[in-house]
Amino acid sequence: MADEHIIEFRAGDGHACNLIHVSGSREPDRGPVLLVHGAGVRANIFRPPNTTNFVDALLDHGYDVWLENWRASIDLPPCEWTLDDAALFDHPAAVQKVLELTGARTLKAVVHCQGSTSFMLSAVAGLVPQVTTIVTNAVSLHPQVSWISHQKSRYAVPLVGRMTSYLNPQWGDKAQGLVPRLLQGLVKLTHHECANGVCRFSSFTYGTGFPVLWRHENLSERTHEWIRQEFANVPMTFFRQMARCLDAGHLVSHLHGLPADPTAAPPRTEARIAFIAGELNACFKWQSQQASFDWFEHYRPNYHSLHVLGGYGHLDVFIGKNAERDTFPVLIAELDAP
Ligand SMILES: [Zn+2]
């Protein structure tokens, strides 16, 4: 049975975030690994109610596991964050804190979706030089979505942004107020793929698909239920930044201290990067990871790696009922690689 401790830390700008340190039955002998969740979820997203989830698998394998609740986490008070805030302030402070607490000089990271885009921004800007290996899922420096999702990002984001500062998949189950009810009605009209309001609303929030964030056939019934409590507020500030990134074909930053175009100069990181993508990802196309892999490969050939996982989508890479068999071995082998 895993044991957990919550350790608070301050991001570079003073924002209160926390780390969850999880210990298993064996003493870790492989060093610290930092897990970074995506937008509108929390650190717990890596711990679905499957027999062996990703955290269990890492503990069993001897890793010292740290989960980062960065400012996008729904465990923290909602805030209007951008990827820049996380890249400049949250991830460098989280990395520093783990090293301070463990006495280790380096660590490895597994980063998902917007935890990945923001962490990769930190990495290429030279803000996390202590990270030696990054396993990234779904998207990193070159977000690419379907044509229809791109149009949605161009035209629906400004429109919805005038009505609300946040979108919240919880509204799929329970909507109070005019705008949440209006959007709930729209989702009910357009999404008929399952009976889970949060699942359907998450598809409306994060792209175009039925569903967007996983393949239903990859989730156990219990995990499909569990996601009801794992999704909440995501601010329009993020969607506005992502819309600009999609137009540019790569991430773009606006905060002083980060390169405006992180792909304009060589990466300021020595980390080896394993790019993971579900072939059936309906949120970000797997080609997003191919593009970032090619970019890194150009600067240091035969160093990084790319895995396109057949039969998998976006988050089911971590929460799928057969992930223990299908995806964890790939992720863990990349963490283990020298
Ligand atoms: Zn569903």
mmCIF file of N, CA, C and O and ligand atoms in Angstrom, residues 193-200 202-203 210-211 214 216 219 224 227, ligand 1:
data_model
loop_
_atom_site.group_PDB
_atom_site.id
_atom_site.type_symbol
_atom_site.label_atom_id
_atom_site.label_comp_id
_atom_site.label_asym_id
_atom_site.label_seq_id
_atom_site.Cartn_x
_atom_site.Cartn_y
_atom_site.Cartn_z
ATOM 1 N N GLU A 193 -22.036 10.021 -26.983
ATOM 2 C CA GLU A 193 -21.179 8.835 -26.981
ATOM 3 C C GLU A 193 -21.224 8.020 -25.697
ATOM 4 O O GLU A 193 -20.843 6.848 -25.687
ATOM 5 N N CYS A 194 -21.636 8.632 -24.576
ATOM 6 C CA CYS A 194 -21.754 7.877 -23.333
ATOM 7 C C CYS A 194 -22.678 8.644 -22.392
ATOM 8 O O CYS A 194 -23.133 9.735 -22.706
ATOM 9 N N ALA A 195 -22.926 8.080 -21.201
ATOM 10 C CA ALA A 195 -23.869 8.699 -20.265
ATOM 11 C C ALA A 195 -23.157 9.512 -19.180
ATOM 12 O O ALA A 195 -23.784 9.960 -18.233
ATOM 13 N N ASN A 196 -21.852 9.707 -19.341
ATOM 14 C CA ASN A 196 -21.067 10.402 -18.321
ATOM 15 C C ASN A 196 -20.912 11.880 -18.723
ATOM 16 O O ASN A 196 -20.185 12.212 -19.674
ATOM 17 N N GLY A 197 -21.599 12.762 -17.994
ATOM 18 C CA GLY A 197 -21.614 14.186 -18.330
ATOM 19 C C GLY A 197 -20.230 14.812 -18.339
ATOM 20 O O GLY A 197 -19.919 15.652 -19.196
ATOM 21 N N VAL A 198 -19.367 14.415 -17.401
ATOM 22 C CA VAL A 198 -18.014 14.994 -17.328
ATOM 23 C C VAL A 198 -17.166 14.518 -18.514
ATOM 24 O O VAL A 198 -16.432 15.297 -19.122
ATOM 25 N N CYS A 199 -17.303 13.264 -18.858
ATOM 26 C CA CYS A 199 -16.592 12.709 -20.018
ATOM 27 C C CYS A 199 -16.994 13.480 -21.279
ATOM 28 O O CYS A 199 -16.147 13.927 -22.050
ATOM 29 N N ARG A 200 -18.310 13.676 -21.464
ATOM 30 C CA ARG A 200 -18.787 14.364 -22.668
ATOM 31 C C ARG A 200 -18.360 15.826 -22.671
ATOM 32 O O ARG A 200 -17.955 16.365 -23.701
ATOM 33 N N SER A 202 -15.746 17.050 -21.199
ATOM 34 C CA SER A 202 -14.288 17.129 -21.406
ATOM 35 C C SER A 202 -13.988 17.060 -22.908
ATOM 36 O O SER A 202 -13.063 17.711 -23.391
ATOM 37 N N SER A 203 -14.783 16.313 -23.645
ATOM 38 C CA SER A 203 -14.571 16.226 -25.098
ATOM 39 C C SER A 203 -14.873 17.561 -25.773
ATOM 40 O O SER A 203 -14.160 17.994 -26.678
ATOM 41 N N PHE A 210 -15.351 11.999 -30.022
ATOM 42 C CA PHE A 210 -16.425 11.355 -29.251
ATOM 43 C C PHE A 210 -15.952 10.037 -28.651
ATOM 44 O O PHE A 210 -16.334 8.987 -29.159
ATOM 45 N N PRO A 211 -15.159 10.013 -27.620
ATOM 46 C CA PRO A 211 -14.600 11.140 -26.860
ATOM 47 C C PRO A 211 -13.258 11.622 -27.420
ATOM 48 O O PRO A 211 -12.732 11.042 -28.374
ATOM 49 N N TRP A 214 -9.669 9.943 -24.563
ATOM 50 C CA TRP A 214 -9.357 8.510 -24.444
ATOM 51 C C TRP A 214 -10.206 7.768 -25.441
ATOM 52 O O TRP A 214 -11.155 8.310 -26.016
ATOM 53 N N HIS A 216 -12.894 4.967 -25.474
ATOM 54 C CA HIS A 216 -13.747 4.347 -24.456
ATOM 55 C C HIS A 216 -13.374 2.884 -24.212
ATOM 56 O O HIS A 216 -13.385 2.412 -23.078
ATOM 57 N N LEU A 219 -10.797 2.173 -21.450
ATOM 58 C CA LEU A 219 -11.032 2.475 -20.039
ATOM 59 C C LEU A 219 -11.884 1.398 -19.385
ATOM 60 O O LEU A 219 -12.834 0.897 -19.982
ATOM 61 N N HIS A 224 -13.764 5.081 -15.938
ATOM 62 C CA HIS A 224 -14.664 5.990 -16.648
ATOM 63 C C HIS A 224 -15.529 6.761 -15.643
ATOM 64 O O HIS A 224 -15.809 7.945 -15.829
ATOM 65 N N ILE A 227 -13.221 9.419 -13.523
ATOM 66 C CA ILE A 227 -12.848 10.692 -14.147
ATOM 67 C C ILE A 227 -13.831 11.812 -13.810
ATOM 68 O O ILE A 227 -13.484 12.976 -13.906
HETATM 69 ZN ZN ZN B 1 -17.414 8.614 -21.686
#
